[in-house]
Amino acid sequence: MAAFTADNAFSGFSVDDIDAAEEFYGTALGLDAERNAMGFLDLRLPSGGSILVYSKPNHTPASFTILNFPVADVDAAVDELIARGVQTKIYSDEEFPSDERGIVRGNGRGPDIAWFRDPAGNVLAVMQA
């Protein structure tokens, strides 16, 4: 019997405004977002996983993609995100050449992907699965 297990492990990241995060993740992205007893935000994913979002006064946005959303149709997903007010073209074409909606085409070297930011500046991505 092991004391340490990976059962119910979860990930987490910080934001500077928990209310803005709740609105973004719960409303704009349509995730199951609920405040817990400590005032943090629990994101419950349809796959059964969970993510803890916590407020940090000296928050600095992550310098990497914190959350990826695989989708069957990246073009349709980007159109839906844009319709919800999410900006998907966040990098210059010098950094990541993309179309006018911010989709970087993998062209056989990787998935088609578009990045976007949460209100705290953390980077997320939607990618062709």
Tab-separated table of N, CA, C and O in Angstrom:
chain	number	residue	atom	x	y	z
A	1	MET	N	0.851	-1.182	0.000
A	1	MET	CA	0.000	0.000	0.000
A	1	MET	C	0.895	1.244	0.000
A	1	MET	O	1.821	1.334	0.775
A	2	ALA	N	0.603	2.178	-0.872
A	2	ALA	CA	1.407	3.392	-0.990
A	2	ALA	C	0.674	4.580	-0.389
A	2	ALA	O	-0.531	4.742	-0.584
A	3	ALA	N	1.405	5.407	0.310
A	3	ALA	CA	0.822	6.620	0.879
A	3	ALA	C	0.666	7.706	-0.181
A	3	ALA	O	-0.279	8.473	-0.162
A	4	PHE	N	1.635	7.772	-1.102
A	4	PHE	CA	1.573	8.747	-2.177
A	4	PHE	C	0.967	8.103	-3.411
A	4	PHE	O	1.461	7.086	-3.887
A	5	THR	N	-0.099	8.710	-3.926
A	5	THR	CA	-0.719	8.241	-5.163
A	5	THR	C	-1.077	9.447	-6.020
A	5	THR	O	-1.116	10.577	-5.532
A	6	ALA	N	-1.338	9.205	-7.267
A	6	ALA	CA	-1.754	10.277	-8.174
A	6	ALA	C	-3.274	10.396	-8.242
A	6	ALA	O	-3.793	11.227	-8.992
A	7	ASP	N	-3.984	9.587	-7.464
A	7	ASP	CA	-5.446	9.662	-7.455
A	7	ASP	C	-5.887	11.080	-7.108
A	7	ASP	O	-5.394	11.679	-6.157
A	8	ASN	N	-6.774	11.618	-7.902
A	8	ASN	CA	-7.362	12.937	-7.680
A	8	ASN	C	-6.362	14.086	-7.745
A	8	ASN	O	-6.615	15.161	-7.198
A	9	ALA	N	-5.225	13.891	-8.403
A	9	ALA	CA	-4.263	14.984	-8.584
A	9	ALA	C	-4.913	16.068	-9.442
A	9	ALA	O	-5.804	15.794	-10.252
A	10	PHE	N	-4.500	17.295	-9.243
A	10	PHE	CA	-5.040	18.400	-10.025
A	10	PHE	C	-3.954	19.446	-10.226
A	10	PHE	O	-2.951	19.466	-9.524
A	11	SER	N	-4.173	20.291	-11.175
A	11	SER	CA	-3.255	21.362	-11.489
A	11	SER	C	-3.844	22.680	-11.009
A	11	SER	O	-5.033	22.756	-10.671
A	12	GLY	N	-3.051	23.721	-11.004
A	12	GLY	CA	-3.543	25.023	-10.607
A	12	GLY	C	-2.716	26.132	-11.229
A	12	GLY	O	-1.602	25.901	-11.702
A	13	PHE	N	-3.271	27.316	-11.236
A	13	PHE	CA	-2.548	28.497	-11.710
A	13	PHE	C	-3.149	29.731	-11.055
A	13	PHE	O	-4.259	29.698	-10.523
A	14	SER	N	-2.389	30.813	-11.090
A	14	SER	CA	-2.835	32.040	-10.423
A	14	SER	C	-3.423	33.039	-11.413
A	14	SER	O	-3.149	33.000	-12.618
A	15	VAL	N	-4.222	33.930	-10.848
A	15	VAL	CA	-4.800	35.068	-11.558
A	15	VAL	C	-4.720	36.274	-10.621
A	15	VAL	O	-4.485	36.121	-9.427
A	16	ASP	N	-4.937	37.445	-11.161
A	16	ASP	CA	-4.926	38.633	-10.311
A	16	ASP	C	-6.319	39.075	-9.879
A	16	ASP	O	-6.458	39.910	-8.993
A	17	ASP	N	-7.363	38.508	-10.476
A	17	ASP	CA	-8.743	38.894	-10.164
A	17	ASP	C	-9.629	37.660	-10.287
A	17	ASP	O	-9.964	37.238	-11.400
A	18	ILE	N	-10.008	37.089	-9.164
A	18	ILE	CA	-10.785	35.847	-9.159
A	18	ILE	C	-12.181	36.052	-9.750
A	18	ILE	O	-12.728	35.155	-10.390
A	19	ASP	N	-12.762	37.241	-9.572
A	19	ASP	CA	-14.085	37.516	-10.144
A	19	ASP	C	-14.025	37.529	-11.671
A	19	ASP	O	-14.884	36.951	-12.343
A	20	ALA	N	-12.993	38.182	-12.216
A	20	ALA	CA	-12.830	38.218	-13.671
A	20	ALA	C	-12.561	36.814	-14.210
A	20	ALA	O	-13.070	36.439	-15.271
A	21	ALA	N	-11.796	36.033	-13.463
A	21	ALA	CA	-11.512	34.654	-13.883
A	21	ALA	C	-12.790	33.826	-13.888
A	21	ALA	O	-13.031	33.046	-14.818
A	22	GLU	N	-13.612	33.997	-12.872
A	22	GLU	CA	-14.870	33.241	-12.804
A	22	GLU	C	-15.771	33.585	-13.989
A	22	GLU	O	-16.362	32.698	-14.607
A	23	GLU	N	-15.850	34.844	-14.328
A	23	GLU	CA	-16.662	35.275	-15.463
A	23	GLU	C	-16.096	34.705	-16.771
A	23	GLU	O	-16.835	34.181	-17.596
A	24	PHE	N	-14.793	34.794	-16.949
A	24	PHE	CA	-14.161	34.326	-18.184
A	24	PHE	C	-14.294	32.815	-18.341
A	24	PHE	O	-14.777	32.329	-19.368
A	25	TYR	N	-13.852	32.069	-17.346
A	25	TYR	CA	-13.863	30.609	-17.469
A	25	TYR	C	-15.281	30.041	-17.421
A	25	TYR	O	-15.594	29.097	-18.147
A	26	GLY	N	-16.141	30.627	-16.604
A	26	GLY	CA	-17.502	30.119	-16.482
A	26	GLY	C	-18.421	30.556	-17.607
A	26	GLY	O	-19.186	29.758	-18.136
A	27	THR	N	-18.350	31.824	-17.981
A	27	THR	CA	-19.269	32.361	-18.984
A	27	THR	C	-18.667	32.338	-20.393
A	27	THR	O	-19.237	31.735	-21.297
A	28	ALA	N	-17.529	32.996	-20.580
A	28	ALA	CA	-16.951	33.080	-21.929
A	28	ALA	C	-16.539	31.710	-22.465
A	28	ALA	O	-16.774	31.403	-23.625
A	29	LEU	N	-15.928	30.873	-21.590
A	29	LEU	CA	-15.500	29.549	-22.054
A	29	LEU	C	-16.518	28.453	-21.755
A	29	LEU	O	-16.411	27.354	-22.289
A	30	GLY	N	-17.488	28.726	-20.917
A	30	GLY	CA	-18.540	27.749	-20.634
A	30	GLY	C	-18.099	26.566	-19.788
A	30	GLY	O	-18.720	25.503	-19.838
A	31	LEU	N	-17.041	26.745	-18.997
A	31	LEU	CA	-16.588	25.662	-18.128
A	31	LEU	C	-17.387	25.638	-16.834
A	31	LEU	O	-17.971	26.646	-16.424
A	32	ASP	N	-17.394	24.500	-16.159
A	32	ASP	CA	-18.004	24.375	-14.843
A	32	ASP	C	-17.048	25.035	-13.859
A	32	ASP	O	-16.022	24.461	-13.490
A	33	ALA	N	-17.337	26.268	-13.480
A	33	ALA	CA	-16.481	27.064	-12.604
A	33	ALA	C	-17.251	27.406	-11.336
A	33	ALA	O	-18.299	28.031	-11.399
A	34	GLU	N	-16.702	27.006	-10.202
A	34	GLU	CA	-17.403	27.217	-8.929
A	34	GLU	C	-16.425	27.632	-7.842
A	34	GLU	O	-15.327	27.086	-7.736
A	35	ARG	N	-16.833	28.590	-7.027
A	35	ARG	CA	-16.008	29.014	-5.895
A	35	ARG	C	-16.008	27.931	-4.831
A	35	ARG	O	-17.042	27.331	-4.532
A	36	ASN	N	-14.845	27.698	-4.246
A	36	ASN	CA	-14.781	26.729	-3.154
A	36	ASN	C	-14.790	27.463	-1.816
A	36	ASN	O	-14.868	28.702	-1.767
A	37	ALA	N	-14.707	26.732	-0.720
A	37	ALA	CA	-14.805	27.304	0.622
A	37	ALA	C	-13.697	28.318	0.910
A	37	ALA	O	-13.875	29.211	1.741
A	38	MET	N	-12.559	28.197	0.239
A	38	MET	CA	-11.450	29.124	0.459
A	38	MET	C	-11.530	30.353	-0.444
A	38	MET	O	-10.673	31.228	-0.383
A	39	GLY	N	-12.550	30.426	-1.301
A	39	GLY	CA	-12.697	31.552	-2.209
A	39	GLY	C	-11.946	31.382	-3.514
A	39	GLY	O	-11.907	32.289	-4.332
A	40	PHE	N	-11.332	30.219	-3.703
A	40	PHE	CA	-10.663	29.919	-4.962
A	40	PHE	C	-11.693	29.416	-5.964
A	40	PHE	O	-12.825	29.105	-5.607
A	41	LEU	N	-11.279	29.294	-7.194
A	41	LEU	CA	-12.171	28.838	-8.251
A	41	LEU	C	-11.796	27.418	-8.635
A	41	LEU	O	-10.633	27.128	-8.932
A	42	ASP	N	-12.761	26.519	-8.582
A	42	ASP	CA	-12.577	25.141	-9.030
A	42	ASP	C	-13.148	25.026	-10.434
A	42	ASP	O	-14.331	25.308	-10.647
A	43	LEU	N	-12.302	24.623	-11.377
A	43	LEU	CA	-12.756	24.333	-12.733
A	43	LEU	C	-12.867	22.827	-12.846
A	43	LEU	O	-11.888	22.115	-12.627
A	44	ARG	N	-14.038	22.338	-13.160
A	44	ARG	CA	-14.235	20.903	-13.339
A	44	ARG	C	-14.381	20.617	-14.827
A	44	ARG	O	-15.244	21.180	-15.497
A	45	LEU	N	-13.525	19.749	-15.306
A	45	LEU	CA	-13.508	19.435	-16.729
A	45	LEU	C	-14.407	18.243	-17.025
A	45	LEU	O	-14.548	17.346	-16.185
A	46	PRO	N	-15.026	18.205	-18.193
A	46	PRO	CA	-15.902	17.086	-18.544
A	46	PRO	C	-15.203	15.726	-18.462
A	46	PRO	O	-15.840	14.708	-18.225
A	47	SER	N	-13.882	15.706	-18.613
A	47	SER	CA	-13.128	14.453	-18.551
A	47	SER	C	-12.977	13.933	-17.131
A	47	SER	O	-12.491	12.827	-16.921
A	48	GLY	N	-13.377	14.750	-16.145
A	48	GLY	CA	-13.255	14.355	-14.743
A	48	GLY	C	-12.128	15.047	-14.020
A	48	GLY	O	-12.041	15.008	-12.800
A	49	GLY	N	-11.238	15.688	-14.739
A	49	GLY	CA	-10.139	16.412	-14.115
A	49	GLY	C	-10.605	17.723	-13.514
A	49	GLY	O	-11.735	18.168	-13.738
A	50	SER	N	-9.740	18.322	-12.727
A	50	SER	CA	-10.066	19.621	-12.150
A	50	SER	C	-8.832	20.503	-12.114
A	50	SER	O	-7.698	20.019	-12.157
A	51	ILE	N	-9.070	21.794	-12.052
A	51	ILE	CA	-8.012	22.792	-12.016
A	51	ILE	C	-8.381	23.806	-10.950
A	51	ILE	O	-9.525	24.258	-10.882
A	52	LEU	N	-7.420	24.173	-10.128
A	52	LEU	CA	-7.621	25.174	-9.087
A	52	LEU	C	-7.099	26.513	-9.590
A	52	LEU	O	-5.935	26.622	-10.010
A	53	VAL	N	-7.938	27.529	-9.558
A	53	VAL	CA	-7.543	28.872	-9.950
A	53	VAL	C	-7.566	29.718	-8.678
A	53	VAL	O	-8.583	29.790	-8.000
A	54	TYR	N	-6.436	30.316	-8.361
A	54	TYR	CA	-6.338	31.063	-7.111
A	54	TYR	C	-5.846	32.478	-7.381
A	54	TYR	O	-5.085	32.732	-8.309
A	55	SER	N	-6.313	33.398	-6.556
A	55	SER	CA	-5.924	34.789	-6.674
A	55	SER	C	-4.586	34.999	-5.981
A	55	SER	O	-4.349	34.487	-4.884
A	56	LYS	N	-3.715	35.745	-6.655
A	56	LYS	CA	-2.389	36.029	-6.117
A	56	LYS	C	-2.118	37.511	-6.333
A	56	LYS	O	-2.112	37.980	-7.479
A	57	PRO	N	-1.920	38.272	-5.274
A	57	PRO	CA	-1.757	39.729	-5.417
A	57	PRO	C	-0.613	40.135	-6.347
A	57	PRO	O	-0.723	41.117	-7.066
A	58	ASN	N	0.488	39.398	-6.345
A	58	ASN	CA	1.614	39.751	-7.203
A	58	ASN	C	1.690	38.819	-8.416
A	58	ASN	O	2.769	38.484	-8.888
A	59	HIS	N	0.519	38.447	-8.923
A	59	HIS	CA	0.428	37.540	-10.079
A	59	HIS	C	1.231	38.061	-11.256
A	59	HIS	O	1.198	39.242	-11.589
A	60	THR	N	1.946	37.157	-11.880
A	60	THR	CA	2.618	37.410	-13.151
A	60	THR	C	2.105	36.351	-14.118
A	60	THR	O	2.127	35.163	-13.790
A	61	PRO	N	1.604	36.749	-15.291
A	61	PRO	CA	1.097	35.754	-16.234
A	61	PRO	C	2.155	34.700	-16.548
A	61	PRO	O	3.345	35.007	-16.651
A	62	ALA	N	1.693	33.472	-16.704
A	62	ALA	CA	2.593	32.378	-17.055
A	62	ALA	C	3.235	32.657	-18.411
A	62	ALA	O	2.592	33.205	-19.308
A	63	SER	N	4.480	32.257	-18.561
A	63	SER	CA	5.192	32.475	-19.824
A	63	SER	C	5.049	31.283	-20.761
A	63	SER	O	5.830	31.113	-21.686
A	64	PHE	N	4.053	30.455	-20.518
A	64	PHE	CA	3.799	29.251	-21.304
A	64	PHE	C	2.297	29.034	-21.372
A	64	PHE	O	1.536	29.680	-20.654
A	65	THR	N	1.863	28.118	-22.219
A	65	THR	CA	0.443	27.805	-22.341
A	65	THR	C	0.022	26.972	-21.139
A	65	THR	O	0.551	25.893	-20.914
A	66	ILE	N	-0.927	27.496	-20.353
A	66	ILE	CA	-1.325	26.819	-19.122
A	66	ILE	C	-2.436	25.802	-19.323
A	66	ILE	O	-2.623	24.912	-18.500
A	67	LEU	N	-3.198	25.935	-20.412
A	67	LEU	CA	-4.342	25.063	-20.617
A	67	LEU	C	-4.608	24.939	-22.111
A	67	LEU	O	-4.681	25.945	-22.824
A	68	ASN	N	-4.716	23.707	-22.589
A	68	ASN	CA	-4.982	23.426	-24.001
A	68	ASN	C	-6.347	22.770	-24.146
A	68	ASN	O	-6.691	21.884	-23.361
A	69	PHE	N	-7.087	23.190	-25.154
A	69	PHE	CA	-8.394	22.626	-25.441
A	69	PHE	C	-8.359	21.946	-26.806
A	69	PHE	O	-8.430	22.622	-27.837
A	70	PRO	N	-8.213	20.618	-26.854
A	70	PRO	CA	-8.288	19.911	-28.133
A	70	PRO	C	-9.724	19.952	-28.657
A	70	PRO	O	-10.670	19.733	-27.884
A	71	VAL	N	-9.884	20.237	-29.938
A	71	VAL	CA	-11.215	20.322	-30.541
A	71	VAL	C	-11.211	19.603	-31.883
A	71	VAL	O	-10.166	19.460	-32.523
A	72	ALA	N	-12.368	19.192	-32.318
A	72	ALA	CA	-12.502	18.500	-33.600
A	72	ALA	C	-12.355	19.455	-34.783
A	72	ALA	O	-11.891	19.069	-35.849
A	73	ASP	N	-12.743	20.728	-34.601
A	73	ASP	CA	-12.712	21.706	-35.682
A	73	ASP	C	-12.190	23.027	-35.129
A	73	ASP	O	-12.946	23.801	-34.536
A	74	VAL	N	-10.904	23.284	-35.310
A	74	VAL	CA	-10.299	24.485	-34.733
A	74	VAL	C	-10.887	25.752	-35.344
A	74	VAL	O	-11.063	26.749	-34.650
A	75	ASP	N	-11.223	25.735	-36.624
A	75	ASP	CA	-11.814	26.919	-37.254
A	75	ASP	C	-13.143	27.282	-36.605
A	75	ASP	O	-13.386	28.449	-36.283
A	76	ALA	N	-13.999	26.292	-36.409
A	76	ALA	CA	-15.299	26.537	-35.769
A	76	ALA	C	-15.116	26.975	-34.320
A	76	ALA	O	-15.827	27.863	-33.842
A	77	ALA	N	-14.157	26.374	-33.627
A	77	ALA	CA	-13.909	26.739	-32.228
A	77	ALA	C	-13.428	28.182	-32.124
A	77	ALA	O	-13.872	28.937	-31.239
A	78	VAL	N	-12.534	28.586	-33.016
A	78	VAL	CA	-12.044	29.964	-33.003
A	78	VAL	C	-13.175	30.927	-33.323
A	78	VAL	O	-13.317	31.968	-32.671
A	79	ASP	N	-14.002	30.596	-34.304
A	79	ASP	CA	-15.150	31.455	-34.622
A	79	ASP	C	-16.050	31.619	-33.400
A	79	ASP	O	-16.525	32.723	-33.112
A	80	GLU	N	-16.282	30.538	-32.676
A	80	GLU	CA	-17.125	30.593	-31.483
A	80	GLU	C	-16.472	31.437	-30.394
A	80	GLU	O	-17.142	32.244	-29.737
A	81	LEU	N	-15.173	31.269	-30.183
A	81	LEU	CA	-14.478	32.072	-29.175
A	81	LEU	C	-14.540	33.557	-29.518
A	81	LEU	O	-14.820	34.399	-28.645
A	82	ILE	N	-14.304	33.885	-30.770
A	82	ILE	CA	-14.368	35.288	-31.194
A	82	ILE	C	-15.771	35.843	-30.968
A	82	ILE	O	-15.934	36.970	-30.492
A	83	ALA	N	-16.799	35.055	-31.282
A	83	ALA	CA	-18.181	35.488	-31.061
A	83	ALA	C	-18.464	35.731	-29.578
A	83	ALA	O	-19.313	36.551	-29.227
A	84	ARG	N	-17.733	35.050	-28.713
A	84	ARG	CA	-17.886	35.224	-27.259
A	84	ARG	C	-17.016	36.348	-26.712
A	84	ARG	O	-16.935	36.565	-25.517
A	85	GLY	N	-16.316	37.049	-27.606
A	85	GLY	CA	-15.504	38.185	-27.188
A	85	GLY	C	-14.067	37.862	-26.846
A	85	GLY	O	-13.345	38.696	-26.298
A	86	VAL	N	-13.615	36.658	-27.189
A	86	VAL	CA	-12.241	36.250	-26.902
A	86	VAL	C	-11.351	36.619	-28.083
A	86	VAL	O	-11.679	36.311	-29.227
A	87	GLN	N	-10.232	37.286	-27.827
A	87	GLN	CA	-9.279	37.647	-28.876
A	87	GLN	C	-8.305	36.500	-29.060
A	87	GLN	O	-7.601	36.117	-28.120
A	88	THR	N	-8.254	35.948	-30.274
A	88	THR	CA	-7.412	34.789	-30.527
A	88	THR	C	-6.110	35.120	-31.257
A	88	THR	O	-5.215	34.286	-31.284
A	89	LYS	N	-5.993	36.270	-31.834
A	89	LYS	CA	-4.720	36.633	-32.484
A	89	LYS	C	-3.934	37.475	-31.482
A	89	LYS	O	-4.065	38.688	-31.418
A	90	ILE	N	-3.103	36.791	-30.681
A	90	ILE	CA	-2.376	37.493	-29.608
A	90	ILE	C	-0.890	37.623	-29.895
A	90	ILE	O	-0.183	38.324	-29.183
A	91	TYR	N	-0.396	36.944	-30.912
A	91	TYR	CA	1.019	37.017	-31.269
A	91	TYR	C	1.175	37.675	-32.629
A	91	TYR	O	0.316	37.533	-33.500
A	92	SER	N	2.288	38.369	-32.810
A	92	SER	CA	2.570	38.977	-34.110
A	92	SER	C	2.920	37.874	-35.103
A	92	SER	O	3.323	36.772	-34.716
A	93	ASP	N	2.783	38.188	-36.374
A	93	ASP	CA	3.116	37.210	-37.410
A	93	ASP	C	4.615	36.911	-37.435
A	93	ASP	O	5.025	35.871	-37.930
A	94	GLU	N	5.432	37.811	-36.892
A	94	GLU	CA	6.865	37.537	-36.790
A	94	GLU	C	7.125	36.415	-35.778
A	94	GLU	O	8.033	35.615	-35.946
A	95	GLU	N	6.319	36.375	-34.699
A	95	GLU	CA	6.473	35.324	-33.686
A	95	GLU	C	5.863	34.009	-34.150
A	95	GLU	O	6.508	32.960	-34.104
A	96	PHE	N	4.589	34.082	-34.559
A	96	PHE	CA	3.845	32.912	-35.010
A	96	PHE	C	2.972	33.324	-36.189
A	96	PHE	O	1.883	33.858	-35.988
A	97	PRO	N	3.428	33.103	-37.417
A	97	PRO	CA	2.604	33.464	-38.573
A	97	PRO	C	1.238	32.774	-38.509
A	97	PRO	O	1.160	31.562	-38.299
A	98	SER	N	0.197	33.580	-38.634
A	98	SER	CA	-1.158	33.041	-38.504
A	98	SER	C	-2.097	33.766	-39.447
A	98	SER	O	-1.748	34.802	-40.010
A	99	ASP	N	-3.309	33.206	-39.567
A	99	ASP	CA	-4.304	33.893	-40.380
A	99	ASP	C	-4.901	35.042	-39.573
A	99	ASP	O	-4.507	35.304	-38.438
A	100	GLU	N	-5.873	35.739	-40.163
A	100	GLU	CA	-6.447	36.925	-39.515
A	100	GLU	C	-7.169	36.609	-38.207
A	100	GLU	O	-7.386	37.490	-37.386
A	101	ARG	N	-7.506	35.330	-37.986
A	101	ARG	CA	-8.180	34.937	-36.742
A	101	ARG	C	-7.205	34.388	-35.702
A	101	ARG	O	-7.602	34.020	-34.620
A	102	GLY	N	-5.916	34.351	-36.055
A	102	GLY	CA	-4.908	33.896	-35.110
A	102	GLY	C	-4.613	32.414	-35.152
A	102	GLY	O	-3.940	31.894	-34.274
A	103	ILE	N	-5.076	31.724	-36.189
A	103	ILE	CA	-4.823	30.284	-36.280
A	103	ILE	C	-3.489	30.046	-36.978
A	103	ILE	O	-3.266	30.510	-38.098
A	104	VAL	N	-2.612	29.343	-36.286
A	104	VAL	CA	-1.329	28.934	-36.849
A	104	VAL	C	-1.540	27.539	-37.430
A	104	VAL	O	-1.967	26.622	-36.720
A	105	ARG	N	-1.265	27.391	-38.702
A	105	ARG	CA	-1.471	26.102	-39.382
A	105	ARG	C	-0.240	25.213	-39.193
A	105	ARG	O	0.886	25.646	-39.440
A	106	GLY	N	-0.461	23.997	-38.759
A	106	GLY	CA	0.624	23.062	-38.513
A	106	GLY	C	1.268	22.536	-39.771
A	106	GLY	O	2.434	22.150	-39.767
A	107	ASN	N	0.502	22.491	-40.861
A	107	ASN	CA	1.018	22.015	-42.157
A	107	ASN	C	1.811	20.716	-42.033
A	107	ASN	O	2.913	20.588	-42.561
A	108	GLY	N	1.263	19.765	-41.294
A	108	GLY	CA	1.884	18.465	-41.153
A	108	GLY	C	2.982	18.387	-40.107
A	108	GLY	O	3.496	17.315	-39.809
A	109	ARG	N	3.373	19.514	-39.525
A	109	ARG	CA	4.423	19.520	-38.507
A	109	ARG	C	3.839	19.582	-37.097
A	109	ARG	O	4.573	19.516	-36.126
A	110	GLY	N	2.552	19.758	-37.003
A	110	GLY	CA	1.881	19.865	-35.714
A	110	GLY	C	0.439	20.247	-35.938
A	110	GLY	O	0.007	20.443	-37.078
A	111	PRO	N	-0.329	20.375	-34.861
A	111	PRO	CA	-1.746	20.696	-35.020
A	111	PRO	C	-1.961	22.162	-35.398
A	111	PRO	O	-1.103	23.009	-35.128
A	112	ASP	N	-3.100	22.438	-36.019
A	112	ASP	CA	-3.526	23.821	-36.186
A	112	ASP	C	-3.899	24.309	-34.794
A	112	ASP	O	-4.565	23.603	-34.026
A	113	ILE	N	-3.453	25.516	-34.438
A	113	ILE	CA	-3.613	25.992	-33.065
A	113	ILE	C	-3.826	27.499	-33.047
A	113	ILE	O	-3.319	28.214	-33.908
A	114	ALA	N	-4.605	27.954	-32.077
A	114	ALA	CA	-4.782	29.388	-31.848
A	114	ALA	C	-4.673	29.635	-30.349
A	114	ALA	O	-5.266	28.915	-29.543
A	115	TRP	N	-3.893	30.628	-30.003
A	115	TRP	CA	-3.724	30.972	-28.599
A	115	TRP	C	-4.609	32.151	-28.239
A	115	TRP	O	-4.962	32.973	-29.079
A	116	PHE	N	-4.948	32.244	-26.972
A	116	PHE	CA	-5.694	33.376	-26.443
A	116	PHE	C	-5.334	33.549	-24.976
A	116	PHE	O	-4.692	32.694	-24.376
A	117	ARG	N	-5.716	34.671	-24.390
A	117	ARG	CA	-5.365	34.975	-22.999
A	117	ARG	C	-6.605	35.068	-22.119
A	117	ARG	O	-7.665	35.485	-22.580
A	118	ASP	N	-6.435	34.706	-20.854
A	118	ASP	CA	-7.488	34.952	-19.882
A	118	ASP	C	-7.335	36.387	-19.379
A	118	ASP	O	-6.375	37.077	-19.754
A	119	PRO	N	-8.250	36.907	-18.569
A	119	PRO	CA	-8.146	38.299	-18.114
A	119	PRO	C	-6.866	38.607	-17.343
A	119	PRO	O	-6.448	39.761	-17.265
A	120	ALA	N	-6.228	37.582	-16.758
A	120	ALA	CA	-4.981	37.778	-16.005
A	120	ALA	C	-3.749	37.711	-16.889
A	120	ALA	O	-2.627	37.849	-16.410
A	121	GLY	N	-3.927	37.466	-18.191
A	121	GLY	CA	-2.816	37.413	-19.116
A	121	GLY	C	-2.223	36.026	-19.338
A	121	GLY	O	-1.283	35.880	-20.107
A	122	ASN	N	-2.763	35.018	-18.664
A	122	ASN	CA	-2.293	33.648	-18.878
A	122	ASN	C	-2.681	33.192	-20.283
A	122	ASN	O	-3.757	33.536	-20.778
A	123	VAL	N	-1.827	32.396	-20.907
A	123	VAL	CA	-2.063	31.936	-22.271
A	123	VAL	C	-2.745	30.574	-22.271
A	123	VAL	O	-2.342	29.656	-21.563
A	124	LEU	N	-3.778	30.459	-23.095
A	124	LEU	CA	-4.503	29.208	-23.323
A	124	LEU	C	-4.479	28.936	-24.817
A	124	LEU	O	-4.144	29.826	-25.600
A	125	ALA	N	-4.851	27.721	-25.201
A	125	ALA	CA	-4.858	27.396	-26.634
A	125	ALA	C	-6.009	26.481	-26.979
A	125	ALA	O	-6.441	25.664	-26.157
A	126	VAL	N	-6.489	26.634	-28.185
A	126	VAL	CA	-7.432	25.701	-28.774
A	126	VAL	C	-6.694	25.092	-29.962
A	126	VAL	O	-6.037	25.797	-30.722
A	127	MET	N	-6.742	23.752	-30.057
A	127	MET	CA	-5.974	23.081	-31.108
A	127	MET	C	-6.756	21.949	-31.741
A	127	MET	O	-7.580	21.313	-31.095
A	128	GLN	N	-6.466	21.750	-33.018
A	128	GLN	CA	-7.107	20.663	-33.761
A	128	GLN	C	-6.701	19.328	-33.169
A	128	GLN	O	-5.524	19.037	-33.028
A	129	ALA	N	-7.680	18.513	-32.810
A	129	ALA	CA	-7.388	17.192	-32.229
A	129	ALA	C	-7.346	16.138	-33.318
A	129	ALA	O	-7.930	16.252	-34.347
